[in-house]
Amino acid sequence: MTLLKATRRQFLGAGLGTIGLAALAPRLLAQESQALKDVALQLSWLHSVQFGGSYIAQSKGYWRDGGLNVALNPGGPNAPVEPPVVTGQALVGISAADYTAAAVEQGAPFKIIGVAMQKNPFVVASLPANPVNAPADLVGKRIGMALANTPVLQALCTINGVDINQIEIVPTQYDAAPLLADQVDCLLCWETDLPVAMAMQGIESVTMLMADHGYAVHSQTYIATDDSIANRRDDLVALMRGEVMGWTDYRADTKAAAALTLEMYPDQGLDLATQELQAERQVPLMFSELTDANGFGWFTEDTVAQNIETLALLDRAVTAGLWDRSILEDVHEAG
């Protein structure tokens, strides 16, 4: 790209001779476009500040500087992450260790190449008048949750020696209303959504982060295929380098990340104040002493071992081979 800019200056300095500027510009733009490689990053959900670091990487040209034109494809309830990565429609997908483990059990050739959320975002949310501060406090409580998440609650209980049969599971929609109506005593949810929604209504909540009580499942993980790791390594390094730079900027100014999210996706019905609070609460999940020492997205043999133990409680049998840190090592070693 630097050479292209220099060429433009040389042409302008020479007065363009008999070649008109209007005729030259499309040719130069085409050359610049051809110099970039089109790839896609498959997001795990609909556009929001949850992916703010990626938006920064795109808007600031971090990927463009690495030779990539990255499309940010939204996910959602009807847009699973894994299929487009398997088929090559997306170079990288954002998933979670339990979902990736399930896909690998079915034969998908995935590796986890980076971990955005150092702490799993699952919490048990309650109200100050009847708080759940530790897993033992769940005994005798009514917990509102999707029945599909029962293995998650069972894993938490097993890790902490709590009898799940002493907890009343109440099937609920993903909404704070049952808690506020006293239909349940607590909710199983993400730290960055229902507690944020309550805060925006001026309602204080208590959140018990499950990761602080032994529930170790990497979330917002980057997955790629074995083939891409072997044959498209430079593209993966360039994409992950942009992610690292984008998320580093995100941490430095979460309000700017929220504003950019609304600027880039004005039709998503997002509220700035909500996005700002979500962005702020996401930071301690994504950054830690480990990332301070080694860089964004890092994981170690110890954190992998903890994940393997927790995934076993979710009936997902995996080995350390599910994780591959070599791409991140290339990114961070290059500075």
Short mmCIF file of C-alpha atoms in Angstrom, two decimals:
data_model
loop_
_atom_site.label_atom_id
_atom_site.label_comp_id
_atom_site.label_asym_id
_atom_site.label_seq_id
_atom_site.Cartn_x
_atom_site.Cartn_y
_atom_site.Cartn_z
CA MET A 1 0.00 0.00 0.00
CA THR A 2 2.90 2.34 0.74
CA LEU A 3 4.30 1.69 -2.71
CA LEU A 4 0.93 2.43 -4.25
CA LYS A 5 0.74 5.80 -2.49
CA ALA A 6 4.28 6.61 -3.61
CA THR A 7 3.30 5.77 -7.19
CA ARG A 8 0.36 8.15 -6.94
CA ARG A 9 2.63 10.95 -5.75
CA GLN A 10 5.11 10.24 -8.55
CA PHE A 11 2.38 10.42 -11.17
CA LEU A 12 1.05 13.67 -9.74
CA GLY A 13 4.53 15.15 -9.48
CA ALA A 14 5.18 14.35 -13.13
CA GLY A 15 2.04 16.12 -14.18
CA LEU A 16 0.55 12.81 -15.44
CA GLY A 17 1.80 13.44 -18.96
CA THR A 18 -0.88 12.42 -21.42
CA ILE A 19 -2.71 10.21 -18.89
CA GLY A 20 -5.63 12.03 -17.32
CA LEU A 21 -6.22 11.79 -13.58
CA ALA A 22 -9.81 10.74 -14.12
CA ALA A 23 -8.68 7.78 -16.22
CA LEU A 24 -5.90 6.84 -13.82
CA ALA A 25 -7.90 6.82 -10.58
CA PRO A 26 -10.08 3.75 -11.35
CA ARG A 27 -6.99 1.80 -12.39
CA LEU A 28 -5.18 2.61 -9.15
CA LEU A 29 -8.23 1.77 -7.06
CA ALA A 30 -8.55 -1.55 -8.84
CA GLN A 31 -4.88 -2.31 -8.15
CA GLU A 32 -5.36 -1.49 -4.47
CA SER A 33 -8.47 -3.67 -4.27
CA GLN A 34 -6.70 -6.56 -5.97
CA ALA A 35 -3.85 -6.29 -3.48
CA LEU A 36 -6.22 -7.15 -0.62
CA LYS A 37 -7.34 -10.70 0.01
CA ASP A 38 -11.04 -11.15 0.77
CA VAL A 39 -11.72 -13.19 3.92
CA ALA A 40 -14.57 -13.40 6.41
CA LEU A 41 -14.78 -13.49 10.20
CA GLN A 42 -17.95 -15.28 11.30
CA LEU A 43 -19.34 -13.67 14.45
CA SER A 44 -21.23 -15.72 17.01
CA TRP A 45 -24.19 -13.37 17.36
CA LEU A 46 -25.88 -10.28 15.99
CA HIS A 47 -23.88 -7.08 15.71
CA SER A 48 -23.28 -5.33 19.03
CA VAL A 49 -20.38 -3.99 21.05
CA GLN A 50 -19.71 -7.61 22.04
CA PHE A 51 -17.54 -7.54 18.90
CA GLY A 52 -16.31 -3.97 19.33
CA GLY A 53 -12.64 -4.82 18.94
CA SER A 54 -13.32 -6.29 15.51
CA TYR A 55 -15.17 -3.15 14.45
CA ILE A 56 -12.17 -1.06 15.51
CA ALA A 57 -9.83 -3.32 13.55
CA GLN A 58 -11.94 -2.81 10.46
CA SER A 59 -12.51 0.93 10.85
CA LYS A 60 -8.87 1.73 11.60
CA GLY A 61 -7.56 -0.33 8.72
CA TYR A 62 -5.59 -2.80 10.80
CA TRP A 63 -6.63 -5.65 8.52
CA ARG A 64 -6.18 -3.60 5.39
CA ASP A 65 -2.62 -2.84 6.46
CA GLY A 66 -2.11 -6.60 6.78
CA GLY A 67 -3.35 -7.23 3.25
CA LEU A 68 -6.85 -8.39 4.15
CA ASN A 69 -10.33 -7.19 3.32
CA VAL A 70 -12.30 -8.73 6.20
CA ALA A 71 -16.08 -9.13 6.06
CA LEU A 72 -17.72 -9.30 9.51
CA ASN A 73 -20.58 -11.75 9.08
CA PRO A 74 -23.19 -11.61 11.87
CA GLY A 75 -24.38 -14.74 13.59
CA GLY A 76 -27.67 -15.30 15.36
CA PRO A 77 -30.15 -18.00 16.30
CA ASN A 78 -30.33 -19.21 12.69
CA ALA A 79 -26.70 -18.59 11.75
CA PRO A 80 -24.40 -21.05 13.51
CA VAL A 81 -20.69 -20.32 13.44
CA GLU A 82 -19.27 -23.70 12.52
CA PRO A 83 -20.69 -24.45 9.02
CA PRO A 84 -19.21 -21.42 7.21
CA VAL A 85 -15.81 -22.10 8.77
CA VAL A 86 -15.88 -25.76 7.73
CA THR A 87 -16.85 -24.89 4.17
CA GLY A 88 -14.28 -22.11 3.88
CA GLN A 89 -16.82 -19.31 3.55
CA ALA A 90 -15.25 -17.85 6.69
CA LEU A 91 -11.57 -18.07 7.54
CA VAL A 92 -12.20 -17.76 11.30
CA GLY A 93 -15.26 -18.10 13.49
CA ILE A 94 -16.02 -16.87 16.98
CA SER A 95 -17.39 -19.74 19.06
CA ALA A 96 -16.92 -21.25 22.54
CA ALA A 97 -14.97 -24.27 23.74
CA ASP A 98 -18.07 -26.38 24.44
CA TYR A 99 -19.57 -25.71 21.00
CA THR A 100 -16.24 -26.40 19.31
CA ALA A 101 -15.80 -29.62 21.28
CA ALA A 102 -19.24 -30.79 20.17
CA ALA A 103 -18.42 -30.01 16.53
CA VAL A 104 -15.09 -31.85 16.73
CA GLU A 105 -16.86 -34.89 18.18
CA GLN A 106 -18.90 -34.90 14.96
CA GLY A 107 -15.77 -34.78 12.82
CA ALA A 108 -15.21 -31.07 12.29
CA PRO A 109 -11.48 -30.27 11.82
CA PHE A 110 -11.32 -27.32 14.22
CA LYS A 111 -8.69 -25.82 16.47
CA ILE A 112 -9.13 -23.01 18.98
CA ILE A 113 -6.48 -20.47 18.03
CA GLY A 114 -7.32 -17.66 20.48
CA VAL A 115 -9.46 -16.91 23.52
CA ALA A 116 -11.14 -13.50 23.69
CA MET A 117 -13.01 -14.01 26.96
CA GLN A 118 -10.56 -15.09 29.62
CA LYS A 119 -13.48 -15.65 32.00
CA ASN A 120 -16.69 -17.38 30.97
CA PRO A 121 -19.52 -14.78 31.00
CA PHE A 122 -22.14 -17.00 32.67
CA VAL A 123 -23.43 -15.58 35.95
CA VAL A 124 -26.18 -16.25 38.41
CA ALA A 125 -27.98 -12.91 38.75
CA SER A 126 -30.10 -12.08 41.78
CA LEU A 127 -31.44 -9.06 43.66
CA PRO A 128 -29.74 -7.51 46.72
CA ALA A 129 -32.64 -8.44 49.00
CA ASN A 130 -32.14 -12.15 48.25
CA PRO A 131 -28.62 -12.50 46.89
CA VAL A 132 -26.73 -15.46 45.50
CA ASN A 133 -23.09 -14.77 46.31
CA ALA A 134 -21.77 -18.33 46.14
CA PRO A 135 -22.95 -21.66 44.70
CA ALA A 136 -24.05 -22.87 48.14
CA ASP A 137 -26.57 -20.00 48.21
CA LEU A 138 -28.46 -21.69 45.37
CA VAL A 139 -29.81 -24.36 47.70
CA GLY A 140 -33.53 -23.79 48.17
CA LYS A 141 -33.66 -21.14 45.46
CA ARG A 142 -35.75 -20.97 42.29
CA ILE A 143 -33.49 -20.34 39.29
CA GLY A 144 -34.90 -19.14 36.00
CA MET A 145 -33.09 -20.50 32.95
CA ALA A 146 -33.38 -22.31 29.66
CA LEU A 147 -33.58 -26.06 30.26
CA ALA A 148 -30.85 -26.50 27.64
CA ASN A 149 -28.45 -24.95 30.14
CA THR A 150 -29.10 -27.59 32.82
CA PRO A 151 -25.70 -29.23 32.15
CA VAL A 152 -24.06 -25.87 32.87
CA LEU A 153 -25.78 -25.61 36.24
CA GLN A 154 -25.01 -29.26 36.97
CA ALA A 155 -21.32 -28.68 36.25
CA LEU A 156 -21.24 -25.69 38.61
CA CYS A 157 -22.94 -27.74 41.30
CA THR A 158 -20.59 -30.69 40.86
CA ILE A 159 -17.51 -28.49 41.05
CA ASN A 160 -18.76 -26.87 44.25
CA GLY A 161 -20.37 -29.85 45.99
CA VAL A 162 -23.94 -28.58 45.69
CA ASP A 163 -26.88 -30.95 45.19
CA ILE A 164 -28.71 -29.71 42.10
CA ASN A 165 -31.85 -31.52 43.30
CA GLN A 166 -32.09 -28.92 46.06
CA ILE A 167 -32.45 -26.17 43.46
CA GLU A 168 -35.78 -25.55 41.72
CA ILE A 169 -35.20 -25.03 38.00
CA VAL A 170 -37.90 -22.84 36.46
CA PRO A 171 -37.95 -22.73 32.63
CA THR A 172 -38.01 -19.08 31.57
CA GLN A 173 -37.48 -16.93 28.53
CA TYR A 174 -34.22 -14.99 28.40
CA ASP A 175 -35.60 -11.97 30.22
CA ALA A 176 -35.24 -10.32 33.63
CA ALA A 177 -39.01 -10.04 34.08
CA PRO A 178 -39.46 -13.32 36.07
CA LEU A 179 -36.86 -12.17 38.60
CA LEU A 180 -38.41 -8.74 38.95
CA ALA A 181 -41.87 -10.29 39.36
CA ASP A 182 -40.59 -12.62 42.11
CA GLN A 183 -41.39 -15.69 40.04
CA VAL A 184 -37.79 -16.83 40.51
CA ASP A 185 -35.01 -15.96 42.95
CA CYS A 186 -32.22 -15.76 40.41
CA LEU A 187 -31.39 -16.13 36.73
CA LEU A 188 -28.73 -17.96 34.76
CA CYS A 189 -27.49 -15.50 32.16
CA TRP A 190 -24.51 -13.61 30.78
CA GLU A 191 -22.85 -10.87 32.81
CA THR A 192 -23.12 -8.51 29.86
CA ASP A 193 -26.81 -8.73 29.02
CA LEU A 194 -29.62 -9.21 31.59
CA PRO A 195 -27.71 -7.49 34.43
CA VAL A 196 -26.97 -4.64 32.03
CA ALA A 197 -30.65 -4.48 31.01
CA MET A 198 -31.65 -4.23 34.67
CA ALA A 199 -29.05 -1.55 35.34
CA MET A 200 -30.45 0.49 32.46
CA GLN A 201 -33.81 0.37 34.26
CA GLY A 202 -32.14 1.59 37.46
CA ILE A 203 -32.37 -1.85 39.08
CA GLU A 204 -29.36 -3.05 41.04
CA SER A 205 -28.47 -6.72 40.76
CA VAL A 206 -25.96 -9.11 42.31
CA THR A 207 -23.99 -11.25 39.89
CA MET A 208 -22.07 -14.37 40.84
CA LEU A 209 -19.59 -15.03 38.05
CA MET A 210 -19.43 -18.77 37.59
CA ALA A 211 -15.82 -18.56 36.40
CA ASP A 212 -14.90 -17.39 39.90
CA HIS A 213 -16.26 -20.68 41.25
CA GLY A 214 -14.46 -23.15 39.02
CA TYR A 215 -16.57 -23.06 35.85
CA ALA A 216 -13.77 -22.85 33.28
CA VAL A 217 -15.04 -22.89 29.70
CA HIS A 218 -13.34 -20.60 27.21
CA SER A 219 -15.83 -18.29 25.52
CA GLN A 220 -15.70 -16.02 22.48
CA THR A 221 -12.97 -18.24 21.11
CA TYR A 222 -11.45 -18.01 17.65
CA ILE A 223 -11.67 -21.22 15.64
CA ALA A 224 -10.03 -22.20 12.37
CA THR A 225 -9.70 -25.44 10.44
CA ASP A 226 -6.60 -27.62 10.40
CA ASP A 227 -6.32 -26.91 6.68
CA SER A 228 -6.28 -23.14 7.20
CA ILE A 229 -3.66 -23.44 9.93
CA ALA A 230 -1.48 -25.51 7.61
CA ASN A 231 -2.06 -23.65 4.33
CA ARG A 232 -3.34 -20.15 5.13
CA ARG A 233 -1.13 -19.29 8.04
CA ASP A 234 -0.21 -15.79 6.85
CA ASP A 235 -3.89 -14.89 6.49
CA LEU A 236 -4.65 -16.19 9.99
CA VAL A 237 -1.76 -14.26 11.50
CA ALA A 238 -2.86 -11.07 9.73
CA LEU A 239 -6.46 -11.49 10.87
CA MET A 240 -5.51 -12.23 14.47
CA ARG A 241 -3.00 -9.37 14.53
CA GLY A 242 -5.82 -7.01 13.57
CA GLU A 243 -8.01 -8.48 16.30
CA VAL A 244 -5.27 -7.98 18.91
CA MET A 245 -4.80 -4.36 17.87
CA GLY A 246 -8.54 -3.69 17.75
CA TRP A 247 -9.22 -5.14 21.18
CA THR A 248 -6.26 -3.30 22.67
CA ASP A 249 -7.83 -0.06 21.46
CA TYR A 250 -11.21 -1.20 22.75
CA ARG A 251 -9.81 -1.64 26.25
CA ALA A 252 -8.33 1.86 26.15
CA ASP A 253 -11.65 3.52 25.25
CA THR A 254 -14.80 1.44 25.61
CA LYS A 255 -17.07 4.43 25.04
CA ALA A 256 -15.47 5.02 21.66
CA ALA A 257 -16.05 1.34 20.84
CA ALA A 258 -19.72 1.69 21.73
CA ALA A 259 -20.09 4.82 19.61
CA LEU A 260 -18.39 3.11 16.66
CA THR A 261 -20.74 0.14 16.96
CA LEU A 262 -23.77 2.39 16.53
CA GLU A 263 -22.07 4.29 13.73
CA MET A 264 -21.27 1.13 11.79
CA TYR A 265 -24.60 -0.62 12.44
CA PRO A 266 -27.25 2.08 12.86
CA ASP A 267 -30.09 -0.26 11.88
CA GLN A 268 -29.56 -2.78 14.70
CA GLY A 269 -31.77 -0.93 17.18
CA LEU A 270 -28.90 -0.49 19.64
CA ASP A 271 -28.95 2.02 22.49
CA LEU A 272 -25.73 3.93 23.13
CA ALA A 273 -25.94 3.93 26.93
CA THR A 274 -26.62 0.20 26.99
CA GLN A 275 -23.75 -0.48 24.62
CA GLU A 276 -21.42 1.66 26.74
CA LEU A 277 -22.26 -0.28 29.89
CA GLN A 278 -21.98 -3.62 28.11
CA ALA A 279 -18.59 -2.60 26.73
CA GLU A 280 -17.38 -1.57 30.18
CA ARG A 281 -18.53 -4.80 31.85
CA GLN A 282 -16.96 -6.90 29.13
CA VAL A 283 -13.42 -5.65 29.86
CA PRO A 284 -12.72 -7.73 33.02
CA LEU A 285 -13.92 -10.83 31.20
CA MET A 286 -11.50 -10.30 28.32
CA PHE A 287 -8.38 -8.98 30.00
CA SER A 288 -6.43 -10.41 32.91
CA GLU A 289 -2.96 -10.74 34.37
CA LEU A 290 -2.42 -13.47 31.78
CA THR A 291 -3.19 -11.17 28.86
CA ASP A 292 -1.26 -8.31 30.45
CA ALA A 293 1.80 -10.56 30.52
CA ASN A 294 1.37 -12.32 27.18
CA GLY A 295 -1.10 -10.40 25.03
CA PHE A 296 -4.76 -10.47 24.05
CA GLY A 297 -6.27 -13.88 23.33
CA TRP A 298 -3.64 -15.85 25.25
CA PHE A 299 -4.12 -19.24 26.88
CA THR A 300 -1.78 -21.65 28.66
CA GLU A 301 -1.45 -25.35 29.38
CA ASP A 302 -3.00 -24.68 32.80
CA THR A 303 -6.06 -22.85 31.46
CA VAL A 304 -6.52 -25.56 28.84
CA ALA A 305 -6.33 -28.24 31.54
CA GLN A 306 -9.01 -26.43 33.55
CA ASN A 307 -11.20 -26.31 30.45
CA ILE A 308 -10.76 -30.00 29.79
CA GLU A 309 -11.91 -30.79 33.34
CA THR A 310 -15.01 -28.60 33.09
CA LEU A 311 -15.87 -29.81 29.58
CA ALA A 312 -15.79 -33.38 30.88
CA LEU A 313 -18.59 -32.41 33.26
CA LEU A 314 -20.52 -31.22 30.20
CA ASP A 315 -19.98 -34.65 28.59
CA ARG A 316 -17.44 -33.24 26.16
CA ALA A 317 -14.30 -35.36 26.03
CA VAL A 318 -11.46 -33.33 24.56
CA THR A 319 -7.68 -33.25 24.69
CA ALA A 320 -5.22 -30.39 24.72
CA GLY A 321 -4.92 -30.91 20.98
CA LEU A 322 -8.14 -28.93 20.54
CA TRP A 323 -6.11 -25.77 21.22
CA ASP A 324 -3.34 -24.43 18.98
CA ARG A 325 -1.45 -21.35 20.19
CA SER A 326 1.01 -21.14 17.30
CA ILE A 327 -0.87 -18.41 15.43
CA LEU A 328 -1.01 -16.20 18.53
CA GLU A 329 2.67 -16.84 19.16
CA ASP A 330 3.47 -15.57 15.67
CA VAL A 331 1.29 -12.50 16.24
CA HIS A 332 2.74 -11.55 19.60
CA GLU A 333 6.34 -12.43 18.83
CA ALA A 334 6.18 -10.07 15.86
CA GLY A 335 5.06 -7.32 18.23
#
